[in-house]
PDB file of C-alpha atoms in Angstrom:
ATOM      1  CA  UNK A  70      -0.108  -0.211  -0.087  1.00 82.00           C
ATOM      2  CA  UNK A  71       1.370   3.627  -0.620  1.00 85.00           C
ATOM      3  CA  UNK A  72       1.229   5.994   2.132  1.00 92.00           C
ATOM      4  CA  UNK A  73      -1.682   8.004   3.100  1.00 94.00           C
ATOM      5  CA  UNK A  74      -1.372  11.207   0.569  1.00 93.00           C
ATOM      6  CA  UNK A  75      -0.283   9.366  -2.414  1.00 93.00           C
ATOM      7  CA  UNK A  76      -3.291   6.696  -1.923  1.00 95.00           C
ATOM      8  CA  UNK A  77      -5.925   9.381  -1.787  1.00 95.00           C
ATOM      9  CA  UNK A  78      -4.475  11.001  -4.646  1.00 95.00           C
ATOM     10  CA  UNK A  79      -4.971   7.856  -6.417  1.00 94.00           C
ATOM     11  CA  UNK A  80      -8.208   7.582  -5.101  1.00 96.00           C
ATOM     12  CA  UNK A  81      -9.218  11.085  -5.962  1.00 96.00           C
ATOM     13  CA  UNK A  82      -8.173  10.495  -9.605  1.00 96.00           C
ATOM     14  CA  UNK A  83     -10.181   7.418  -9.877  1.00 97.00           C
ATOM     15  CA  UNK A  84     -13.375   9.120  -8.784  1.00 98.00           C
ATOM     16  CA  UNK A  85     -12.895  12.226 -10.769  1.00 97.00           C
ATOM     17  CA  UNK A  86     -12.804   9.664 -13.574  1.00 97.00           C
ATOM     18  CA  UNK A  87     -15.716   7.347 -12.967  1.00 98.00           C
ATOM     19  CA  UNK A  88     -17.943  10.325 -12.173  1.00 98.00           C
ATOM     20  CA  UNK A  89     -16.913  11.979 -15.519  1.00 97.00           C
ATOM     21  CA  UNK A  90     -15.749  15.369 -13.658  1.00 96.00           C
ATOM     22  CA  UNK A  91     -15.227  18.087 -16.271  1.00 92.00           C
ATOM     23  CA  UNK A  92     -12.629  20.121 -14.747  1.00 93.00           C
ATOM     24  CA  UNK A  93     -10.641  19.665 -11.583  1.00 95.00           C
ATOM     25  CA  UNK A  94      -8.810  22.589  -9.597  1.00 95.00           C
ATOM     26  CA  UNK A  95      -5.573  19.975  -8.333  1.00 95.00           C
ATOM     27  CA  UNK A  96      -3.831  21.575  -5.322  1.00 95.00           C
ATOM     28  CA  UNK A  97      -0.501  20.160  -4.055  1.00 95.00           C
ATOM     29  CA  UNK A  98       0.153  18.339  -1.009  1.00 92.00           C
ATOM     30  CA  UNK A  99       3.599  19.894  -0.318  1.00 92.00           C
ATOM     31  CA  UNK A 100       5.740  21.665  -2.250  1.00 92.00           C
ATOM     32  CA  UNK A 101       5.393  20.903  -6.042  1.00 93.00           C
ATOM     33  CA  UNK A 102       8.350  19.246  -7.508  1.00 94.00           C
ATOM     34  CA  UNK A 103       8.110  15.871  -5.643  1.00 95.00           C
ATOM     35  CA  UNK A 104       4.310  16.090  -4.714  1.00 95.00           C
ATOM     36  CA  UNK A 105       2.612  12.844  -5.901  1.00 93.00           C
ATOM     37  CA  UNK A 106       0.031  15.193  -7.587  1.00 94.00           C
ATOM     38  CA  UNK A 107       2.493  16.453 -10.025  1.00 95.00           C
ATOM     39  CA  UNK A 108       2.016  13.668 -12.414  1.00 92.00           C
ATOM     40  CA  UNK A 109      -0.139  15.447 -14.823  1.00 92.00           C
ATOM     41  CA  UNK A 110       1.924  16.110 -17.483  1.00 92.00           C
ATOM     42  CA  UNK A 111      -0.357  18.723 -19.405  1.00 94.00           C
ATOM     43  CA  UNK A 112      -2.905  20.533 -17.277  1.00 95.00           C
ATOM     44  CA  UNK A 113      -4.404  23.235 -18.892  1.00 95.00           C
ATOM     45  CA  UNK A 114      -2.821  25.938 -16.515  1.00 97.00           C
ATOM     46  CA  UNK A 115      -0.897  26.319 -13.062  1.00 97.00           C
ATOM     47  CA  UNK A 116      -1.141  28.690 -10.945  1.00 97.00           C
ATOM     48  CA  UNK A 117       1.449  29.709  -7.166  1.00 97.00           C
ATOM     49  CA  UNK A 118      -0.239  31.814  -4.872  1.00 95.00           C
ATOM     50  CA  UNK A 119       2.099  33.459  -2.197  1.00 93.00           C
ATOM     51  CA  UNK A 120       5.004  31.845  -0.936  1.00 94.00           C
ATOM     52  CA  UNK A 121       5.952  31.601   2.756  1.00 92.00           C
ATOM     53  CA  UNK A 122       7.902  29.644   4.801  1.00 91.00           C
ATOM     54  CA  UNK A 123       6.517  26.480   5.612  1.00 90.00           C
ATOM     55  CA  UNK A 124       7.148  22.430   6.043  1.00 91.00           C
ATOM     56  CA  UNK A 125      11.207  23.639   5.969  1.00 90.00           C
ATOM     57  CA  UNK A 126      12.298  20.231   6.829  1.00 92.00           C
ATOM     58  CA  UNK A 127      11.029  18.937   3.305  1.00 91.00           C
ATOM     59  CA  UNK A 128      11.107  22.498   1.096  1.00 93.00           C
ATOM     60  CA  UNK A 129      13.866  24.039   2.828  1.00 94.00           C
ATOM     61  CA  UNK A 130      14.176  26.761   5.111  1.00 93.00           C
ATOM     62  CA  UNK A 131      14.352  30.048   2.780  1.00 96.00           C
ATOM     63  CA  UNK A 132      11.847  31.531   0.105  1.00 95.00           C
ATOM     64  CA  UNK A 133      14.185  30.620  -2.657  1.00 97.00           C
ATOM     65  CA  UNK A 134      14.444  26.962  -1.624  1.00 97.00           C
ATOM     66  CA  UNK A 135      10.605  26.961  -1.570  1.00 97.00           C
ATOM     67  CA  UNK A 136      10.092  28.575  -4.821  1.00 97.00           C
ATOM     68  CA  UNK A 137      12.536  26.079  -6.615  1.00 97.00           C
ATOM     69  CA  UNK A 138      10.039  23.241  -5.392  1.00 97.00           C
ATOM     70  CA  UNK A 139       6.688  25.364  -6.305  1.00 97.00           C
ATOM     71  CA  UNK A 140       7.836  25.926  -9.691  1.00 97.00           C
ATOM     72  CA  UNK A 141       8.287  22.308 -10.447  1.00 96.00           C
ATOM     73  CA  UNK A 142       4.390  22.132 -11.203  1.00 97.00           C
ATOM     74  CA  UNK A 143       5.530  23.979 -14.768  1.00 97.00           C
ATOM     75  CA  UNK A 144       4.939  22.412 -17.814  1.00 97.00           C
ATOM     76  CA  UNK A 145       6.889  23.202 -21.113  1.00 96.00           C
ATOM     77  CA  UNK A 146       4.331  25.275 -23.245  1.00 95.00           C
ATOM     78  CA  UNK A 147       1.468  25.511 -20.423  1.00 96.00           C
ATOM     79  CA  UNK A 148       0.785  29.054 -19.168  1.00 96.00           C
ATOM     80  CA  UNK A 149       1.523  29.557 -15.260  1.00 97.00           C
ATOM     81  CA  UNK A 150       0.504  32.609 -13.279  1.00 97.00           C
ATOM     82  CA  UNK A 151       1.801  33.724  -9.644  1.00 97.00           C
ATOM     83  CA  UNK A 152       0.995  36.882  -7.328  1.00 95.00           C
ATOM     84  CA  UNK A 153       3.288  39.687  -6.305  1.00 93.00           C
ATOM     85  CA  UNK A 154       6.562  37.205  -4.629  1.00 95.00           C
ATOM     86  CA  UNK A 155       9.455  38.290  -2.353  1.00 94.00           C
ATOM     87  CA  UNK A 156      12.331  39.462  -5.053  1.00 95.00           C
ATOM     88  CA  UNK A 157      14.588  36.178  -4.039  1.00 96.00           C
ATOM     89  CA  UNK A 158      11.086  33.948  -4.476  1.00 96.00           C
ATOM     90  CA  UNK A 159      10.052  35.685  -8.089  1.00 96.00           C
ATOM     91  CA  UNK A 160      13.515  35.156  -9.492  1.00 96.00           C
ATOM     92  CA  UNK A 161      13.914  31.477  -8.783  1.00 97.00           C
ATOM     93  CA  UNK A 162      10.169  31.061 -10.039  1.00 97.00           C
ATOM     94  CA  UNK A 163      11.362  32.924 -13.250  1.00 96.00           C
ATOM     95  CA  UNK A 164      14.463  30.819 -13.754  1.00 96.00           C
ATOM     96  CA  UNK A 165      12.252  27.986 -13.542  1.00 97.00           C
ATOM     97  CA  UNK A 166       9.942  29.074 -15.828  1.00 96.00           C
ATOM     98  CA  UNK A 167      12.877  29.894 -18.313  1.00 96.00           C
ATOM     99  CA  UNK A 168      14.602  26.094 -18.067  1.00 96.00           C
ATOM    100  CA  UNK A 169      11.232  23.881 -18.143  1.00 96.00           C
ATOM    101  CA  UNK A 170      10.279  26.551 -21.033  1.00 96.00           C
ATOM    102  CA  UNK A 171       6.723  27.481 -19.473  1.00 96.00           C
ATOM    103  CA  UNK A 172       5.458  30.946 -20.348  1.00 96.00           C
ATOM    104  CA  UNK A 173       5.175  32.596 -16.554  1.00 96.00           C
ATOM    105  CA  UNK A 174       3.297  35.953 -15.351  1.00 96.00           C
ATOM    106  CA  UNK A 175       2.124  37.832 -12.707  1.00 95.00           C
ATOM    107  CA  UNK A 176      -1.227  38.466 -11.858  1.00 95.00           C
ATOM    108  CA  UNK A 177      -2.031  42.146 -11.465  1.00 93.00           C
ATOM    109  CA  UNK A 178      -3.691  43.871  -8.070  1.00 92.00           C
ATOM    110  CA  UNK A 179      -7.422  43.098  -7.601  1.00 93.00           C
ATOM    111  CA  UNK A 180      -7.921  46.974  -8.241  1.00 91.00           C
ATOM    112  CA  UNK A 181      -6.178  47.347 -11.596  1.00 91.00           C
ATOM    113  CA  UNK A 182      -8.961  45.308 -13.395  1.00 91.00           C
ATOM    114  CA  UNK A 183     -11.519  47.086 -15.346  1.00 86.00           C
ATOM    115  CA  UNK A 184     -15.034  45.527 -15.267  1.00 84.00           C
ATOM    116  CA  UNK A 185     -18.294  47.546 -16.623  1.00 83.00           C
ATOM    117  CA  UNK A 186     -19.616  47.993 -12.998  1.00 79.00           C
ATOM    118  CA  UNK A 187     -16.940  49.737 -11.888  1.00 83.00           C
ATOM    119  CA  UNK A 188     -14.335  48.416  -8.980  1.00 86.00           C
ATOM    120  CA  UNK A 189     -14.511  44.671  -8.464  1.00 92.00           C
ATOM    121  CA  UNK A 190     -15.708  43.904  -5.218  1.00 93.00           C
ATOM    122  CA  UNK A 191     -14.734  40.388  -3.099  1.00 95.00           C
ATOM    123  CA  UNK A 192     -16.849  38.934  -1.031  1.00 94.00           C
ATOM    124  CA  UNK A 193     -14.100  37.793   1.274  1.00 93.00           C
ATOM    125  CA  UNK A 194     -12.195  40.240   3.935  1.00 90.00           C
ATOM    126  CA  UNK A 195      -8.894  40.805   3.986  1.00 86.00           C
ATOM    127  CA  UNK A 196      -6.118  42.318   1.756  1.00 86.00           C
ATOM    128  CA  UNK A 197      -4.276  38.860   0.796  1.00 86.00           C
ATOM    129  CA  UNK A 198      -7.482  37.441  -0.521  1.00 92.00           C
ATOM    130  CA  UNK A 199      -7.155  40.040  -3.195  1.00 94.00           C
ATOM    131  CA  UNK A 200      -4.113  38.388  -4.748  1.00 94.00           C
ATOM    132  CA  UNK A 201      -5.747  35.258  -4.514  1.00 94.00           C
ATOM    133  CA  UNK A 202      -8.960  36.543  -6.403  1.00 96.00           C
ATOM    134  CA  UNK A 203      -6.552  38.031  -8.912  1.00 95.00           C
ATOM    135  CA  UNK A 204      -5.007  34.907  -9.419  1.00 96.00           C
ATOM    136  CA  UNK A 205      -8.111  32.693  -9.781  1.00 96.00           C
ATOM    137  CA  UNK A 206      -9.569  35.131 -12.243  1.00 96.00           C
ATOM    138  CA  UNK A 207      -6.441  34.763 -14.142  1.00 96.00           C
ATOM    139  CA  UNK A 208      -6.775  30.931 -13.784  1.00 96.00           C
ATOM    140  CA  UNK A 209     -10.358  30.645 -14.684  1.00 95.00           C
ATOM    141  CA  UNK A 210     -10.010  32.938 -18.027  1.00 95.00           C
ATOM    142  CA  UNK A 211      -7.178  31.075 -19.242  1.00 95.00           C
ATOM    143  CA  UNK A 212      -8.932  27.693 -18.630  1.00 94.00           C
ATOM    144  CA  UNK A 213     -11.967  29.022 -20.468  1.00 93.00           C
ATOM    145  CA  UNK A 214      -9.848  30.424 -23.375  1.00 91.00           C
ATOM    146  CA  UNK A 215      -8.118  27.204 -23.877  1.00 89.00           C
ATOM    147  CA  UNK A 216     -10.873  24.988 -23.677  1.00 86.00           C
ATOM    148  CA  UNK A 217     -13.376  26.659 -24.744  1.00 82.00           C
ATOM    149  CA  UNK A 218     -11.946  28.988 -27.252  1.00 77.00           C
ATOM    150  CA  UNK A 219      -9.184  27.659 -28.208  1.00 63.00           C
ATOM    151  CA  UNK A 220      -9.613  29.443 -31.667  1.00 58.00           C
ATOM    152  CA  UNK A 221      -8.971  32.644 -29.833  1.00 53.00           C
ATOM    153  CA  UNK A 222      -5.343  31.603 -28.536  1.00 50.00           C
ATOM    154  CA  UNK A 223      -2.117  33.367 -28.858  1.00 48.00           C
ATOM    155  CA  UNK A 224       0.686  30.877 -29.287  1.00 42.00           C
ATOM    156  CA  UNK A 225       1.954  29.227 -25.919  1.00 46.00           C
ATOM    157  CA  UNK A 226       4.682  27.217 -27.320  1.00 45.00           C
ATOM    158  CA  UNK A 227       7.601  26.701 -25.461  1.00 50.00           C
ATOM    159  CA  UNK A 228       9.148  29.770 -27.514  1.00 55.00           C
ATOM    160  CA  UNK A 229       7.686  32.105 -25.256  1.00 68.00           C
ATOM    161  CA  UNK A 230       8.689  30.802 -21.748  1.00 73.00           C
ATOM    162  CA  UNK A 231      10.034  32.699 -19.116  1.00 78.00           C
ATOM    163  CA  UNK A 232       8.518  35.551 -17.037  1.00 85.00           C
ATOM    164  CA  UNK A 233       6.227  37.346 -19.740  1.00 85.00           C
ATOM    165  CA  UNK A 234       4.301  40.472 -19.712  1.00 79.00           C
ATOM    166  CA  UNK A 235       0.487  40.147 -18.448  1.00 83.00           C
ATOM    167  CA  UNK A 236      -2.350  40.896 -21.181  1.00 75.00           C
ATOM    168  CA  UNK A 237      -5.147  42.369 -19.062  1.00 80.00           C
ATOM    169  CA  UNK A 238      -8.706  41.470 -20.189  1.00 89.00           C
ATOM    170  CA  UNK A 239     -12.119  42.516 -18.854  1.00 90.00           C
ATOM    171  CA  UNK A 240     -14.145  40.340 -15.826  1.00 93.00           C
ATOM    172  CA  UNK A 241     -17.306  38.945 -17.514  1.00 91.00           C
ATOM    173  CA  UNK A 242     -20.465  39.453 -15.497  1.00 92.00           C
ATOM    174  CA  UNK A 243     -20.381  36.095 -13.932  1.00 93.00           C
ATOM    175  CA  UNK A 244     -17.161  36.865 -13.014  1.00 94.00           C
ATOM    176  CA  UNK A 245     -17.731  39.885 -11.273  1.00 95.00           C
ATOM    177  CA  UNK A 246     -20.807  38.452  -9.515  1.00 95.00           C
ATOM    178  CA  UNK A 247     -18.684  34.985  -8.612  1.00 95.00           C
ATOM    179  CA  UNK A 248     -15.674  37.335  -6.400  1.00 96.00           C
ATOM    180  CA  UNK A 249     -18.903  39.330  -4.933  1.00 96.00           C
ATOM    181  CA  UNK A 250     -20.691  36.264  -3.557  1.00 96.00           C
ATOM    182  CA  UNK A 251     -17.768  34.912  -2.289  1.00 95.00           C
ATOM    183  CA  UNK A 252     -17.709  33.073   1.008  1.00 92.00           C
ATOM    184  CA  UNK A 253     -15.738  30.746   3.088  1.00 92.00           C
ATOM    185  CA  UNK A 254     -16.765  29.851   6.206  1.00 94.00           C
ATOM    186  CA  UNK A 255     -14.243  30.000   8.963  1.00 93.00           C
ATOM    187  CA  UNK A 256     -11.826  32.556   6.892  1.00 92.00           C
ATOM    188  CA  UNK A 257     -12.205  35.950   7.998  1.00 92.00           C
ATOM    189  CA  UNK A 258     -15.957  35.284   8.887  1.00 93.00           C
ATOM    190  CA  UNK A 259     -17.966  37.055  11.652  1.00 92.00           C
ATOM    191  CA  UNK A 260     -20.410  35.274  13.858  1.00 93.00           C
ATOM    192  CA  UNK A 261     -22.865  36.545  16.455  1.00 91.00           C
ATOM    193  CA  UNK A 262     -24.215  34.611  19.202  1.00 92.00           C
ATOM    194  CA  UNK A 263     -26.265  36.315  21.526  1.00 92.00           C
ATOM    195  CA  UNK A 264     -24.501  39.250  22.739  1.00 88.00           C
ATOM    196  CA  UNK A 265     -20.735  37.529  21.705  1.00 91.00           C
ATOM    197  CA  UNK A 266     -19.381  38.213  18.016  1.00 91.00           C
ATOM    198  CA  UNK A 267     -16.856  35.587  17.155  1.00 93.00           C
ATOM    199  CA  UNK A 268     -13.778  36.470  14.698  1.00 94.00           C
ATOM    200  CA  UNK A 269     -12.893  33.584  12.859  1.00 95.00           C
ATOM    201  CA  UNK A 270     -10.025  33.015  10.782  1.00 94.00           C
ATOM    202  CA  UNK A 271      -6.864  30.718  10.608  1.00 91.00           C
ATOM    203  CA  UNK A 272      -2.938  31.135   9.999  1.00 91.00           C
ATOM    204  CA  UNK A 273      -0.165  28.828  10.368  1.00 88.00           C
ATOM    205  CA  UNK A 274       2.904  30.613   8.867  1.00 89.00           C
ATOM    206  CA  UNK A 275       4.237  33.909  10.003  1.00 89.00           C
ATOM    207  CA  UNK A 276       2.727  35.912   6.887  1.00 88.00           C
ATOM    208  CA  UNK A 277      -0.740  34.661   7.385  1.00 91.00           C
ATOM    209  CA  UNK A 278      -0.719  35.021  11.089  1.00 93.00           C
ATOM    210  CA  UNK A 279      -0.117  38.799  10.127  1.00 93.00           C
ATOM    211  CA  UNK A 280      -2.600  39.002   7.648  1.00 91.00           C
ATOM    212  CA  UNK A 281      -5.081  37.484  10.270  1.00 93.00           C
ATOM    213  CA  UNK A 282      -3.869  39.424  12.854  1.00 94.00           C
ATOM    214  CA  UNK A 283      -4.531  42.807  10.368  1.00 92.00           C
ATOM    215  CA  UNK A 284      -8.247  41.695   9.138  1.00 92.00           C
ATOM    216  CA  UNK A 285      -9.129  41.045  13.387  1.00 94.00           C
ATOM    217  CA  UNK A 286      -7.605  44.489  14.204  1.00 93.00           C
ATOM    218  CA  UNK A 287      -8.852  46.534  11.647  1.00 91.00           C
ATOM    219  CA  UNK A 288     -12.347  44.898  11.914  1.00 91.00           C
ATOM    220  CA  UNK A 289     -12.893  44.120  15.120  1.00 90.00           C
ATOM    221  CA  UNK A 290     -12.166  48.315  15.831  1.00 91.00           C
ATOM    222  CA  UNK A 291     -15.048  49.004  12.852  1.00 87.00           C
ATOM    223  CA  UNK A 292     -17.437  46.702  15.036  1.00 84.00           C
ATOM    224  CA  UNK A 293     -16.820  48.317  18.269  1.00 82.00           C
ATOM    225  CA  UNK A 294     -17.186  51.815  16.863  1.00 80.00           C
ATOM    226  CA  UNK A 295     -20.560  50.344  15.522  1.00 76.00           C
ATOM    227  CA  UNK A 296     -21.318  49.198  18.842  1.00 65.00           C
ATOM    228  CA  UNK A 297     -20.759  52.141  20.510  1.00 62.00           C
TER     229      UNK A 297
END
């Protein structure tokens, strides 16, 4: 028998095939390069969220070392996106993309998108969630283009590799609605129970703890002001 996570990964693929799942968002377990999920040779698109120090006994104790593992999910000719990263981490991702011959782009700020309705509104609180939302927009937009509108594609051959200039697009009305309606129970969530108000969030790395604290500090202060 394989170990638990590899077994669950194989089981997941089996279920996806049996149930004829149309599209899968596949998240790595730890790192990327040597993760058991990294057996998909031709994904539609790849994404790397904010890098942080975690699983140091496996991935290394610096952002650069961790970025090397994360960049292992890049595939030749397959579009990849990441968010704004520390300089040393982004440099490693860029080098990995060039070596693998993968076109890599950095997502813009969520505020930089132009929609017919004006500025985009995200249903999740916290500045850090804006980076995740921008990454989600780029991944879904690229998947829709490559899967549903292949005739409109520009070349994604291995000749276009490394860190490339991002092409902006206007989010569709359904994307705008999706962002506004997003809910994630337990993440930057406020629950009222009688006279008690609970502020719920979770974090396990230094940067995520700082983001959690910043959200609580700002939100609780506004809550107290409203209560008065």
